[in-house]
Structures are given as structure tokens and as C-alpha cells.
Tab-separated table of C-alpha atoms and ligand atoms in Angstrom:
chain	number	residue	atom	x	y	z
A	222	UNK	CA	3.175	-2.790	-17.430
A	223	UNK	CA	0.980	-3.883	-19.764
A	224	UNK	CA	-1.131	-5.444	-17.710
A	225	UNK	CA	-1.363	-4.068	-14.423
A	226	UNK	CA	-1.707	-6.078	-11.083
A	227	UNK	CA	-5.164	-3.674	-10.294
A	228	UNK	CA	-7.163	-1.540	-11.753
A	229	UNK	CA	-10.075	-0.189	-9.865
A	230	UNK	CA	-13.655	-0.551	-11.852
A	231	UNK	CA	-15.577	2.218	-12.094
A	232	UNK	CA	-20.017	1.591	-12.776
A	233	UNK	CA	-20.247	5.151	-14.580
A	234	UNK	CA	-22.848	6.106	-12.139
A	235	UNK	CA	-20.125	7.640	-9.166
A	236	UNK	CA	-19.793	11.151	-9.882
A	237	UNK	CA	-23.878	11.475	-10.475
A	238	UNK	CA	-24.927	9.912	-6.989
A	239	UNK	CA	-22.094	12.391	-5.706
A	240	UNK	CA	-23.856	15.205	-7.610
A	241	UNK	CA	-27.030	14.363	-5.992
A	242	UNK	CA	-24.992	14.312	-2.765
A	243	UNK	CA	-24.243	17.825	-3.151
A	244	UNK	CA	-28.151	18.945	-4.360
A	245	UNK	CA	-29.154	17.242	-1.165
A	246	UNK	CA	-27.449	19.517	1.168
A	247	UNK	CA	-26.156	16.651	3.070
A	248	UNK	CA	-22.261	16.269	3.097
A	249	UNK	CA	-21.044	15.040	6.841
A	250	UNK	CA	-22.086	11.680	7.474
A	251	UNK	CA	-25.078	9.876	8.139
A	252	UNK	CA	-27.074	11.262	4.951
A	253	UNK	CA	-29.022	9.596	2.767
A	254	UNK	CA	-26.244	7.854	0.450
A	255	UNK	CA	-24.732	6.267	4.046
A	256	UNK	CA	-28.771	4.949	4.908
A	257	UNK	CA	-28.750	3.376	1.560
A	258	UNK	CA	-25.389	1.565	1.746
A	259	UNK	CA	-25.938	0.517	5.846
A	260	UNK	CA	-29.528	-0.937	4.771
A	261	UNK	CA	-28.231	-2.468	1.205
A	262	UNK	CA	-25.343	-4.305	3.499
A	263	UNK	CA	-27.779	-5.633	5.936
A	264	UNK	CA	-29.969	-6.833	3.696
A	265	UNK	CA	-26.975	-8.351	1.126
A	266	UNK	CA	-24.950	-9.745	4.333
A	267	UNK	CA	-27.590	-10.458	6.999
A	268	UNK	CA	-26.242	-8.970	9.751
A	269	UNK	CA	-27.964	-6.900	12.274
A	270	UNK	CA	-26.942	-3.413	11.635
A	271	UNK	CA	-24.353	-1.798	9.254
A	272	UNK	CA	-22.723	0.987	10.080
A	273	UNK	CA	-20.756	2.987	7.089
A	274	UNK	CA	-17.156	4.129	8.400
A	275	UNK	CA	-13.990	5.386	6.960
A	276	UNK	CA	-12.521	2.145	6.480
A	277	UNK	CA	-12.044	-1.387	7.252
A	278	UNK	CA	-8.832	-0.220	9.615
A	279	UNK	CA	-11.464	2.136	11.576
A	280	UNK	CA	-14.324	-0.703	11.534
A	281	UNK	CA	-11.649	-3.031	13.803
A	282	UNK	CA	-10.777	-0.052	16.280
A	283	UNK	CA	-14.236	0.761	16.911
A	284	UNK	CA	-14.400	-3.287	17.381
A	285	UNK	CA	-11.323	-2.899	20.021
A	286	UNK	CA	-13.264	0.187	21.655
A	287	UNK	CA	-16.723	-1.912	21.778
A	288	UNK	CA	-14.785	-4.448	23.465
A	289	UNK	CA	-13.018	-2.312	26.033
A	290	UNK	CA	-9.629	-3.724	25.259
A	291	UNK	CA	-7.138	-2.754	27.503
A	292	UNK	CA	-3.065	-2.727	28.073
A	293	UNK	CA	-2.317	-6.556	27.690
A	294	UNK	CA	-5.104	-8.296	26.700
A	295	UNK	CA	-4.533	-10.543	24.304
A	296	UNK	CA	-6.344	-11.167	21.064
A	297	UNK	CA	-6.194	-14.453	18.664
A	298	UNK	CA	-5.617	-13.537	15.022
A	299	UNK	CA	-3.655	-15.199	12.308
A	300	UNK	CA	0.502	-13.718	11.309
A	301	UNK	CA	-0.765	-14.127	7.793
A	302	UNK	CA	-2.603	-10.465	7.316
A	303	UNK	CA	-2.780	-7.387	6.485
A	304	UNK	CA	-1.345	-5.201	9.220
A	305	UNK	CA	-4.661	-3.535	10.422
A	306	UNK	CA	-5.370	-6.521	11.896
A	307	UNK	CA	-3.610	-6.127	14.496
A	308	UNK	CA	-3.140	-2.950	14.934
A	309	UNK	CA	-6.871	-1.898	15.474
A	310	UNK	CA	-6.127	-3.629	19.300
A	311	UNK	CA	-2.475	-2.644	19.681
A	312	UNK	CA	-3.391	1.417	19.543
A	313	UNK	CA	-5.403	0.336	22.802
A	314	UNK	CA	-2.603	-2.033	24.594
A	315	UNK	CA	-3.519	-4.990	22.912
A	316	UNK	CA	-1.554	-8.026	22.415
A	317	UNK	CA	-2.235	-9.671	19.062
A	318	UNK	CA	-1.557	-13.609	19.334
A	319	UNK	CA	-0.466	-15.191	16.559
A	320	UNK	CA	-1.844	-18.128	15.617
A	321	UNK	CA	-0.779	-20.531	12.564
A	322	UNK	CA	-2.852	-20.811	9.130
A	323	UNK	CA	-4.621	-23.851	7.452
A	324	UNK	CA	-2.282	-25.059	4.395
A	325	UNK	CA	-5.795	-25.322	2.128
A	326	UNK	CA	-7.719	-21.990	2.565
A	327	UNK	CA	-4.248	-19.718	4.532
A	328	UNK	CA	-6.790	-18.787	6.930
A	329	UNK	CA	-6.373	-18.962	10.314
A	330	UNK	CA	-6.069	-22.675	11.967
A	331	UNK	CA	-8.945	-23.297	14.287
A	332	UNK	CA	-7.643	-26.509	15.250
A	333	UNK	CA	-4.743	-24.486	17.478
A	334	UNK	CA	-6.727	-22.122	18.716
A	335	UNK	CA	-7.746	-23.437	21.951
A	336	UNK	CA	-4.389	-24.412	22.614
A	337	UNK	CA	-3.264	-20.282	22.022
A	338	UNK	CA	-6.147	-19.261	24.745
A	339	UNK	CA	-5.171	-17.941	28.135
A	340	UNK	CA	-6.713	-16.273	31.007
A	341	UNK	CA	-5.867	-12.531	29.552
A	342	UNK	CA	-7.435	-13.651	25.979
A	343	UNK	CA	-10.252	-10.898	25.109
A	344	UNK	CA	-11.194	-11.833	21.540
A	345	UNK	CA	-10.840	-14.046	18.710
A	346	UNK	CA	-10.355	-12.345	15.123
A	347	UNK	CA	-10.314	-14.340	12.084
A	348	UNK	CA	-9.339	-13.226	8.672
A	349	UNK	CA	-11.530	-14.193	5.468
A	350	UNK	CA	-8.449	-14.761	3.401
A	351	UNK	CA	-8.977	-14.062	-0.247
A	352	UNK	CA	-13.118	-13.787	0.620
A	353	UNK	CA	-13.192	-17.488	1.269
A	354	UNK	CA	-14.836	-18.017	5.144
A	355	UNK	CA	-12.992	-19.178	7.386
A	356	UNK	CA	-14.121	-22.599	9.536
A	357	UNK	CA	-16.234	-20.225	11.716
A	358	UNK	CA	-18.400	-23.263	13.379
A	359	UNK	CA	-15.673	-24.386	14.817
A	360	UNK	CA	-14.447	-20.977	16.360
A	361	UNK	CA	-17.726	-19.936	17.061
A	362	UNK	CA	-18.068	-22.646	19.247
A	363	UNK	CA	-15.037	-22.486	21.289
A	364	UNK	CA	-15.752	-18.448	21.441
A	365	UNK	CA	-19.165	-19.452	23.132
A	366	UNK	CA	-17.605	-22.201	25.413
A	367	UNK	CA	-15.378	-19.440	26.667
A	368	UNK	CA	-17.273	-16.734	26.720
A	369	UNK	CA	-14.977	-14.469	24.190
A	370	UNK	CA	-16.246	-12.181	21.173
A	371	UNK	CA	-16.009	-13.100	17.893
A	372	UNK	CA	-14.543	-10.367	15.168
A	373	UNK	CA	-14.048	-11.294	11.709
A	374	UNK	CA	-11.883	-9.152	9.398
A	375	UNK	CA	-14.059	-10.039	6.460
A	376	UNK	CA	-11.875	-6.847	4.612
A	377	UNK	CA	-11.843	-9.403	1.185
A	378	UNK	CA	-15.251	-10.790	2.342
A	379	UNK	CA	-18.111	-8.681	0.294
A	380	UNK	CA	-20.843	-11.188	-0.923
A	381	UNK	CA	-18.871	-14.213	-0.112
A	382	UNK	CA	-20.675	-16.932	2.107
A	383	UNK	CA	-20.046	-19.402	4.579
A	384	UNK	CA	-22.487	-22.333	4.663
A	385	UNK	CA	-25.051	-19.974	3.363
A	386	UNK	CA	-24.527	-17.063	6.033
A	387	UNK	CA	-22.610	-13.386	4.821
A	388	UNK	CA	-19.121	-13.259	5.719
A	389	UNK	CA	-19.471	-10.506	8.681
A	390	UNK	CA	-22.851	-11.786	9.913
A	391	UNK	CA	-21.443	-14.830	11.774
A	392	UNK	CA	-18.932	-13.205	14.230
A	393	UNK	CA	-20.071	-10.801	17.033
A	394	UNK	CA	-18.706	-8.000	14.876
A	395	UNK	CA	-17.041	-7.642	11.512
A	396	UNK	CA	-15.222	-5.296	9.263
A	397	UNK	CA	-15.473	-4.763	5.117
A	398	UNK	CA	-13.172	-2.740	3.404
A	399	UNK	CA	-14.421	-0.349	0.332
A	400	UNK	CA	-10.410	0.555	-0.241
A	401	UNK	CA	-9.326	0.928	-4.001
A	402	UNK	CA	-8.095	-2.880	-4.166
A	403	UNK	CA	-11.000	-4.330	-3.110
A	404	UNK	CA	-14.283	-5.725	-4.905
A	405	UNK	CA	-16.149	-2.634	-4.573
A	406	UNK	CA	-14.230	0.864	-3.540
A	407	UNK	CA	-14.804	4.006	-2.876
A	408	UNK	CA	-10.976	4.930	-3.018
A	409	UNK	CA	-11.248	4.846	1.254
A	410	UNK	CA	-13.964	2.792	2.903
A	411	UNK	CA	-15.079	0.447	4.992
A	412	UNK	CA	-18.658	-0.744	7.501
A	413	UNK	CA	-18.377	-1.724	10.652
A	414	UNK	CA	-21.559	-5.035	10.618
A	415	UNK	CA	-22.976	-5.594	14.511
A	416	UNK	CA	-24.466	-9.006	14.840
A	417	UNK	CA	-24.736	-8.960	18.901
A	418	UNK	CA	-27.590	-6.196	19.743
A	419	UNK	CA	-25.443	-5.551	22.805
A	420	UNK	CA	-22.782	-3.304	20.865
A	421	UNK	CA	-25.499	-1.684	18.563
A	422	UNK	CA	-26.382	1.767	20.607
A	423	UNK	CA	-22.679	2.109	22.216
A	424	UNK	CA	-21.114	1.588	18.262
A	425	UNK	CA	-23.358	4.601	17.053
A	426	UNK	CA	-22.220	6.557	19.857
A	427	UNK	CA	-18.174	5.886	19.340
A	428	UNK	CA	-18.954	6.889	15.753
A	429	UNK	CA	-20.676	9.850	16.600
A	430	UNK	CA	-17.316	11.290	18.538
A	431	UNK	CA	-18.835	10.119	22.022
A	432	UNK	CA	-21.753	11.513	21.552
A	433	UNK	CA	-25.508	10.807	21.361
A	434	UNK	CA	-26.441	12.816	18.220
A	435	UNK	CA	-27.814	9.385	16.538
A	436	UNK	CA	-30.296	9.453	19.166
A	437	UNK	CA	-30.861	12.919	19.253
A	438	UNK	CA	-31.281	12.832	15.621
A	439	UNK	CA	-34.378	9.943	16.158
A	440	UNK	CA	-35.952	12.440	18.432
A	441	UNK	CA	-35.017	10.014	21.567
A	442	UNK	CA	-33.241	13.160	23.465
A	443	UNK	CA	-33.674	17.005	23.143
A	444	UNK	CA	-30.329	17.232	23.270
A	445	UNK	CA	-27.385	15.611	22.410
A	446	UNK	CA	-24.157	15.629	24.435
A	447	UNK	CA	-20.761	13.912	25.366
A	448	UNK	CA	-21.676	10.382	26.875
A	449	UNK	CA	-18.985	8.178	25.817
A	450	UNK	CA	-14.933	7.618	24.003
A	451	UNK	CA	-15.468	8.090	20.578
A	452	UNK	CA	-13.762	9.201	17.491
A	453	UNK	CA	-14.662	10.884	13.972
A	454	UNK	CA	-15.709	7.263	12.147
A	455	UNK	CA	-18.545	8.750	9.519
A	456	UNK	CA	-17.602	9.201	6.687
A	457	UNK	CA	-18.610	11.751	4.251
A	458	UNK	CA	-21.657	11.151	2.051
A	459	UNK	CA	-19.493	12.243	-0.748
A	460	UNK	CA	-17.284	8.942	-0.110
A	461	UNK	CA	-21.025	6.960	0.438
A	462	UNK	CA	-22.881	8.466	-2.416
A	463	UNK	CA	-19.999	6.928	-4.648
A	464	UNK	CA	-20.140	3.510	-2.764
A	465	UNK	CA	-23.511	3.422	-3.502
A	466	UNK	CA	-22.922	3.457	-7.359
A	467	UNK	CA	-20.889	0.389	-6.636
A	468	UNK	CA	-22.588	-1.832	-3.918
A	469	UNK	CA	-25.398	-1.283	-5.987
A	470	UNK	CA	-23.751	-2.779	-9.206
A	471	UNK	CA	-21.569	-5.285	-6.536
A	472	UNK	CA	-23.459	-8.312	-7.722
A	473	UNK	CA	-22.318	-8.100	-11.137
A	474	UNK	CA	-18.578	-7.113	-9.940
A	475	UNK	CA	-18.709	-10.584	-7.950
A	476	UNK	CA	-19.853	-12.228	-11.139
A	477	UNK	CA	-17.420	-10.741	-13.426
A	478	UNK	CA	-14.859	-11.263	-10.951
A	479	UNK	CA	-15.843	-14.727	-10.610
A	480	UNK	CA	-15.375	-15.927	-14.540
A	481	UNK	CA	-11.985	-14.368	-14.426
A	482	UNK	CA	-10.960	-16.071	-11.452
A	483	UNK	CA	-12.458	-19.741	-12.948
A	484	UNK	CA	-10.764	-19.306	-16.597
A	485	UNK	CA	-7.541	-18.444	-14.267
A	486	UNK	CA	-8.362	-21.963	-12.363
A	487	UNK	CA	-9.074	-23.712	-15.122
A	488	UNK	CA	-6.167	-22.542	-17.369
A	489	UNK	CA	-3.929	-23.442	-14.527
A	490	UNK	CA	-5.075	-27.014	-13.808
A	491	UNK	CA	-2.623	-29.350	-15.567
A	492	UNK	CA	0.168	-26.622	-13.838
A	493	UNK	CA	-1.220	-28.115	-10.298
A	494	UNK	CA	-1.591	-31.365	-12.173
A	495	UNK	CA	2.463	-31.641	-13.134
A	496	UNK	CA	2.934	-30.222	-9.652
A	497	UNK	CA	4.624	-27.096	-10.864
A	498	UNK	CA	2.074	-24.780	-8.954
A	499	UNK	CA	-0.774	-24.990	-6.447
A	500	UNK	CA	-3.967	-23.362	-6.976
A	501	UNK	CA	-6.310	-21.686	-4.546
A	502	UNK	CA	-8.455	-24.028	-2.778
A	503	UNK	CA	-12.280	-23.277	-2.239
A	504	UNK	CA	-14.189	-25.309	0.430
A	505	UNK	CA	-17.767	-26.529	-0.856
A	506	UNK	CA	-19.273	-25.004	1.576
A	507	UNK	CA	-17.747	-21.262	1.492
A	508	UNK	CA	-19.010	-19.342	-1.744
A	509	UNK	CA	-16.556	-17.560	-2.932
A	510	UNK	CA	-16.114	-13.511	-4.305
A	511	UNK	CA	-13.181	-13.851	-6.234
A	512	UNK	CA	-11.410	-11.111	-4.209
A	513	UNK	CA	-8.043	-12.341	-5.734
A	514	UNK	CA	-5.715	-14.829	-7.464
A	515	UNK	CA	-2.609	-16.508	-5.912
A	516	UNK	CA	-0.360	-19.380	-7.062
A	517	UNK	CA	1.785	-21.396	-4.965
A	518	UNK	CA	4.992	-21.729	-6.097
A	519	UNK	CA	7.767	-24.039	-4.736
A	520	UNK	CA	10.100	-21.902	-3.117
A	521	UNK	CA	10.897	-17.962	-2.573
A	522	UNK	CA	13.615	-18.152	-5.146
A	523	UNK	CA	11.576	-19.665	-7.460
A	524	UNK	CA	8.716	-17.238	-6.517
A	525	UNK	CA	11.379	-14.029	-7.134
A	526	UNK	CA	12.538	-15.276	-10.423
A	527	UNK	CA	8.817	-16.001	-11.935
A	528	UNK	CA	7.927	-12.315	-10.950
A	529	UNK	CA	10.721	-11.413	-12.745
A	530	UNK	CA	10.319	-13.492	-15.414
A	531	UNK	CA	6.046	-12.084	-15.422
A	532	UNK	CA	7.309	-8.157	-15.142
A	533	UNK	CA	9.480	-9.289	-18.713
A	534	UNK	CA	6.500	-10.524	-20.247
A	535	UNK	CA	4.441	-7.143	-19.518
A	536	UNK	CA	2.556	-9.121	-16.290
A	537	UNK	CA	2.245	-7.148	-12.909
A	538	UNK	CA	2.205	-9.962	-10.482
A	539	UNK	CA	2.558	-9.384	-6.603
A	540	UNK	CA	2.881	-10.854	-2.987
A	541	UNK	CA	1.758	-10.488	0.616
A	542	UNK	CA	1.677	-10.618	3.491
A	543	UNK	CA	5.402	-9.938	5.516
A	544	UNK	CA	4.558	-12.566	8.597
A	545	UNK	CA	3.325	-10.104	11.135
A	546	UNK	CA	5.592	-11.790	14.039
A	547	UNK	CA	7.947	-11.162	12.130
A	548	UNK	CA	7.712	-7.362	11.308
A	549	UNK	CA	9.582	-5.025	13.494
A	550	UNK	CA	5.951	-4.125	15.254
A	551	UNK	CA	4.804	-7.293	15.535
A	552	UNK	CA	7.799	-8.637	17.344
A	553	UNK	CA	7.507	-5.478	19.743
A	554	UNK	CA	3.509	-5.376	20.302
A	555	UNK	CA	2.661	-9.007	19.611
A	556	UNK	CA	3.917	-12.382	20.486
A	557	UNK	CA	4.157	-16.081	18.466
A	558	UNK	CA	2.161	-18.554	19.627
A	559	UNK	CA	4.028	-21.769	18.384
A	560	UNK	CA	6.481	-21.736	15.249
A	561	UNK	CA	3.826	-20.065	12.423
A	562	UNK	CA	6.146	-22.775	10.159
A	563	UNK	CA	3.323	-22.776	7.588
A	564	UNK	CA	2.501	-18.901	7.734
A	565	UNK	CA	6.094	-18.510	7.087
A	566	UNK	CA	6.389	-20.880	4.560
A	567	UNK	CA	3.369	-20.043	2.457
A	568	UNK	CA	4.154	-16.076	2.714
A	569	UNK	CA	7.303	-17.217	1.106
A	570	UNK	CA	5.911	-19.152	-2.086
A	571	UNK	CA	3.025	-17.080	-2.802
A	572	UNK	CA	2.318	-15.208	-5.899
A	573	UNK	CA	-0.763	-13.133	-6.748
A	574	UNK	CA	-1.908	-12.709	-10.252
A	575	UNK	CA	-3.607	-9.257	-12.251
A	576	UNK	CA	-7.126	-9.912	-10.997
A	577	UNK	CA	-9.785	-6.933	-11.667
A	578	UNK	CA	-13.231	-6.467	-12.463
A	579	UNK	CA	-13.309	-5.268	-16.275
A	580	UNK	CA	-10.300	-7.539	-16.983
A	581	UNK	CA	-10.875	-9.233	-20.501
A	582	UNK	CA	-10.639	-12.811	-21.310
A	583	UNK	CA	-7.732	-12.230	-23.611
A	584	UNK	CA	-5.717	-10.371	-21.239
A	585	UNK	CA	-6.448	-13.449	-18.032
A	586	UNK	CA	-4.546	-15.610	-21.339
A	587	UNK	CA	-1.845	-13.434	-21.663
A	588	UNK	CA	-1.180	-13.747	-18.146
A	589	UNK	CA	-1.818	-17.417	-17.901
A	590	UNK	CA	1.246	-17.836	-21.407
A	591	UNK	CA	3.416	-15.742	-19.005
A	592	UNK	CA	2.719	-17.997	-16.425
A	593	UNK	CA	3.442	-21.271	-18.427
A	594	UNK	CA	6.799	-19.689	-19.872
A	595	UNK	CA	8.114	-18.397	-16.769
A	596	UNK	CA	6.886	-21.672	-14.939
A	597	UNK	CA	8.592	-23.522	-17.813
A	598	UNK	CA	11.735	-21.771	-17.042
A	599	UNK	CA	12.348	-22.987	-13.525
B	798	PLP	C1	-7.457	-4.144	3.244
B	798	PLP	C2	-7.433	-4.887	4.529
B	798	PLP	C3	-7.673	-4.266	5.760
B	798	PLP	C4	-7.777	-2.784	5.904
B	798	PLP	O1	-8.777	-2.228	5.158
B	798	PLP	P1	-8.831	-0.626	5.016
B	798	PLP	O2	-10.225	-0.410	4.515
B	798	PLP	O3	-7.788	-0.276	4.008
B	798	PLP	O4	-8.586	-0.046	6.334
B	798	PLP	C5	-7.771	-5.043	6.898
B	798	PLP	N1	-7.599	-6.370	6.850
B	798	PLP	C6	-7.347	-7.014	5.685
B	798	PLP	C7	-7.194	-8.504	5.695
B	798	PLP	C8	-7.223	-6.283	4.497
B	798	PLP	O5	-6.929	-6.901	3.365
């Protein structure tokens, strides 16, 4: 294709923080590289403490393990999104609840909720769909009325905002995701951000294979030893000496990211206008990262033929997400609360443009031609 859907972005200065990786004599985890992203993410987000880990997928398990989830509780998260989700509480016995989406921002619907709580719910776990926040005053305030933790899979949500506050610094945990399709990679990646001081010692020690070694390290114990369920969730300083290249440079990804995504919004105005497409919507109060671009199209026939129509035209375009209730998993570990008519309606008509950071202006108008012309076609 000519133009592809991705491309990752590269700030030239990877491969010589990884080289100074390497003259450190620090490779396993917890070097300096690691220090530098956790404090750089606290600082950037606001949250409490960040904790570097192999990925967004591993941020949410060590979530479910901080929780204690067992076999059948049930956690509230929306069908529309990406299948890590859920599955970060289903390896523990977890029930993910699905819960239907708002037909502005496609994230989750904190209107039904309540109405989706029972006596066995454990957690509720928005999704930051496309980096915009979710209405998290509103959850955050039935979460406190009822006592349950707050997780938000803020995987899209690096330097977006919700009235003023980091995505991942509102919940009682959150995830990011560093994976080669997001804002800022390091090919695998992710941070695990602690907001409630509760989780903060027994997080280090899950990531530490159930051990104390953090502490040990700090000189608290002579000794370090098994004390807890853990796992392997540091990753190298390899992997964090190239994230560092790019968190440092992540404000000017966001802005570059951000012009693309407005001459897309722009150029596709009098589209919405004739009613042919609908365009991303973008509360006032949620500041935005321009993780990606999606159209709205009327129907999934019409969506199949204008990616065919793109792909002609030398324009990669894409879709997500398959429902989750309705994958073969999700209708084994999972269950439907209510009909999900607009999650399955809007995974049907959705479209996602070629959105990445060193994208030119001239190729975001060859896409948005394509777009007329194939629109044009229907
Ligand atoms: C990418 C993504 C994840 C998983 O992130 P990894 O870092 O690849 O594990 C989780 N949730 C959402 C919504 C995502 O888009």
C-alpha cells in the first residue's frame, strides 16, 4: 500500500540510550532507563507511582492480582475493546460484564452501569477509547458509593486528559500500552500507574516474582525472599532505555499527531455535514492525544465496500473491535449485560483511517480524495 494504516515513529535517539544501557551494566529491570520513564510518567500523568512493565496486557493482570480476583467475580468493562481487557481477570476466574458504549465518545456507558452491578461485582474497568476519557466522575462516584476499585485501561490514553487530570491518574489503577501501534512504543510495553497508596508496596512485590527485592534493594531488609504471588513483569532496560528516547520526545508525537488528526476533521466536515459519514466526537472537557482516526459509516456493507474501494486507491484503512460477547471466549468466560445494540452496531460501521506520527500533510489529502471518491461511490 502506498500508504500504510501504521507506521511506527522512530526519535533517532533509541539505539543510543540502548547503547548507554549496555555501558551501564544494567540489563534486567529496574535500571536506570526504567527510573527515568516511572518518574517522567508520574510527573507527565500525575499519578502516584509508575511502575514500567512488559505491557499494557501485564499492567491489567497485575491489576486482577492487586485486587485478589477470584473464580466468578465479576468485573464491569465495555464489549467494545481490545481483548486484554478482559482477559487480564479471566486468567484468574473472572467474569468480565459487558456493559453497552456511549454513541458520542464508544466508551463505555456510565449511565447503565449501576444497573449491571451485583453482589459478586469486584471492579469497574473503563476503556479510554481512542485516548478520549471516559465520563470518569460519574463512575468514580458510583465506585465510591459501592465500595469497588476503579481500573482504567487508558492503553490509547498517553498525555490525554480528563477535566485537567492524566488519563490513568483518576482510577484506583491504570494501564498504558508502549506496543508498536500506539503513540509512543517500544515495539512491547506498557506501566502499570497506582493512584491508591494501598496497592503501591504489594504491586512492586508481584513485579518482583513474589518477592521483596525492591525493598531489599532500598536497604529496608538484609535479605530478600519469597513473600507473595508474583510473576516476571520488569521489563528489560533494553526495552526502557528505548522508551525513554520516546516518552521523552512524547510531547511533540501528541502534537504532531494532533494536526494530522484536525486536518483529517476538518477535511471531513461537509462529509458529516451531507450525512455521508460521522466523525469522532471530542468532549470539551477531555483533551485529546490523537491516538487514532475512525469514520462512521452507514452500514457494514457500506463499510466493506469503502475499504475496498480505499485499498484500490493505495489507502490502508482498518477496523476493530469483534464485540467481545460475541467472540468465541467471550461468550464462554463472560456474559452480556443487556443487548450491547450500540456496541454491535458501531463495531459494524466503523472505519479507521492511516494515522501516524511522521505522516505528511499531503499524504492525510490523499487519504481524505480516497475517502470522498469511495464515499461518492456508495
Ligand atoms: C493495545 C491495547 C491493550 C493491550 O496493550 P498491550 O501493551 O499490547 O498489552 C489493552 N487494551 C486496549 C484498549 C488496547 O488498545
Amino acid at each position: 500500500m502506498e500508504i500504510p494504516f501504521n507506521r511506527f515513529y522512530l526519535t533517532g535517539k533509541e539505539l543510543e540510550y540502548v547503547r548507554q544501557a549496555q555501558s551501564l551494566e544494567h540489563l534486567c529491570g529496574d535500571g536506570p532507563f526504567s527510573k527515568k520513564c516511572a518518574s517522567w510518567l508520574q510527573e507527565k500523568t500525575g499519578c502516584r507511582k509508575a511502575l514500567i512493565v512488559p505491557s499494557c496486557t501485564a499492567a491489567l493482570e497485575m491489576a486482577a492480582m492487586l485486587l485478589d480476583i477470584r473464580p466468578g467475580d465479576e468485573v464491569i468493562m465495555p464489549s467494545f475493546t481490545f481483548v486484554s481487557t478482559a482477559n487480564a481477570f479471566v486468567v484468574r476466574g473472572g467474569v468480565p460484564v459487558f456493559v453497552d458504549i456511549r454513541g458520542d465518545t464508544l466508551n463505555l456507558d456510565e449511565s447503565l452501569v449501576e444497573a449491571a452491578l451485583t453482589g459478586r461485582t469486584r471492579a469497574i474497568v473503563p476503556v479510554h477509547y481512542a485516548g478520549v476519557g471516559c465520563e470518569m466522575d460519574a463512575l468514580v462516584a458510583l465506585a465510591a458509593e459501592r465500595d469497588l476499585p476503579v481500573i482504567e485501561d487508558a492503553a490509547h490514553g498517553i498525555l490525554a486528559s480528563y477535566k485537567g487530570r492524566g488519563l490513568g491518574s483518576i482510577g484506583h489503577l491504570a494501564g498504558l500500552s508502549f506496543h508498536e501501534t500506539k503513540n509512543v512504543v517500544s515495539g512491547e510495553g506498557g506501566a502499570l500507574l497506582i493512584n491508591d497508596a494501598r496497592f503501591e508496596r504489594r504491586a512492586e512485590i508481584i513485579r518482583e516474582k513474589g518477592t521483596n527485592r525492591c525493598e531489599f534493594l532500598r536497604g529496608a531488609v538484609d535479605r530478600y525472599t519469597w513473600v507473595d504471588i508474583g510473576s516476571s513483569y520488569l521489563p528489560s532496560e533494553i526495552v526502557s532505555a528505548f522508551l525513554w528516547a520516546q516518552l521523552e520526545q512524547s510531547e511533540d508525537i501528541t502534537k504532531r499527531r494532533l494536526a494530522i488528526w484536525r486536518q483529517y476533521h476538518a477535511g471531513l466536515a461537509d462529509l458529516e455535514r451531507q450525512e455521508k459519514v460521522r466523525r469522532p466526537v471530542v468532549p470539551e472537557h477531555c483533551g485529546a492525544n490523537a491516538h487514532l482516526y475512525y469514520l462512521l459509516l452507514p452500514d457494514e456493507a457500506r463499510r466493506e465496500s469503502f475499504i475496498r474501494a480505499l485499498a484500490e486507491r493505495g489507502v490502508e484503512a482498518s477496523f476493530h473491535y469483534v464485540p467481545l460477547h460475541s467472540s468465541p471466549a467471550g461468550m464462554r468466560f463472560g456474559r452480556a449485560h443487556g443487548d450491547l445494540a450500540l456496541t454491535d452496531e458501531i463495531a459494524g460501521r466503523l472505519v479507521r483511517l492511516p494515522l501516524w506520527t511522521a505522516m505528511e500533510p499531503a499524504a492525510v489529502d490523499r487519504v481524505l480524495q480516497a475517502v470522498e471518491e469511495a464515499v461518492r461511490a456508495f
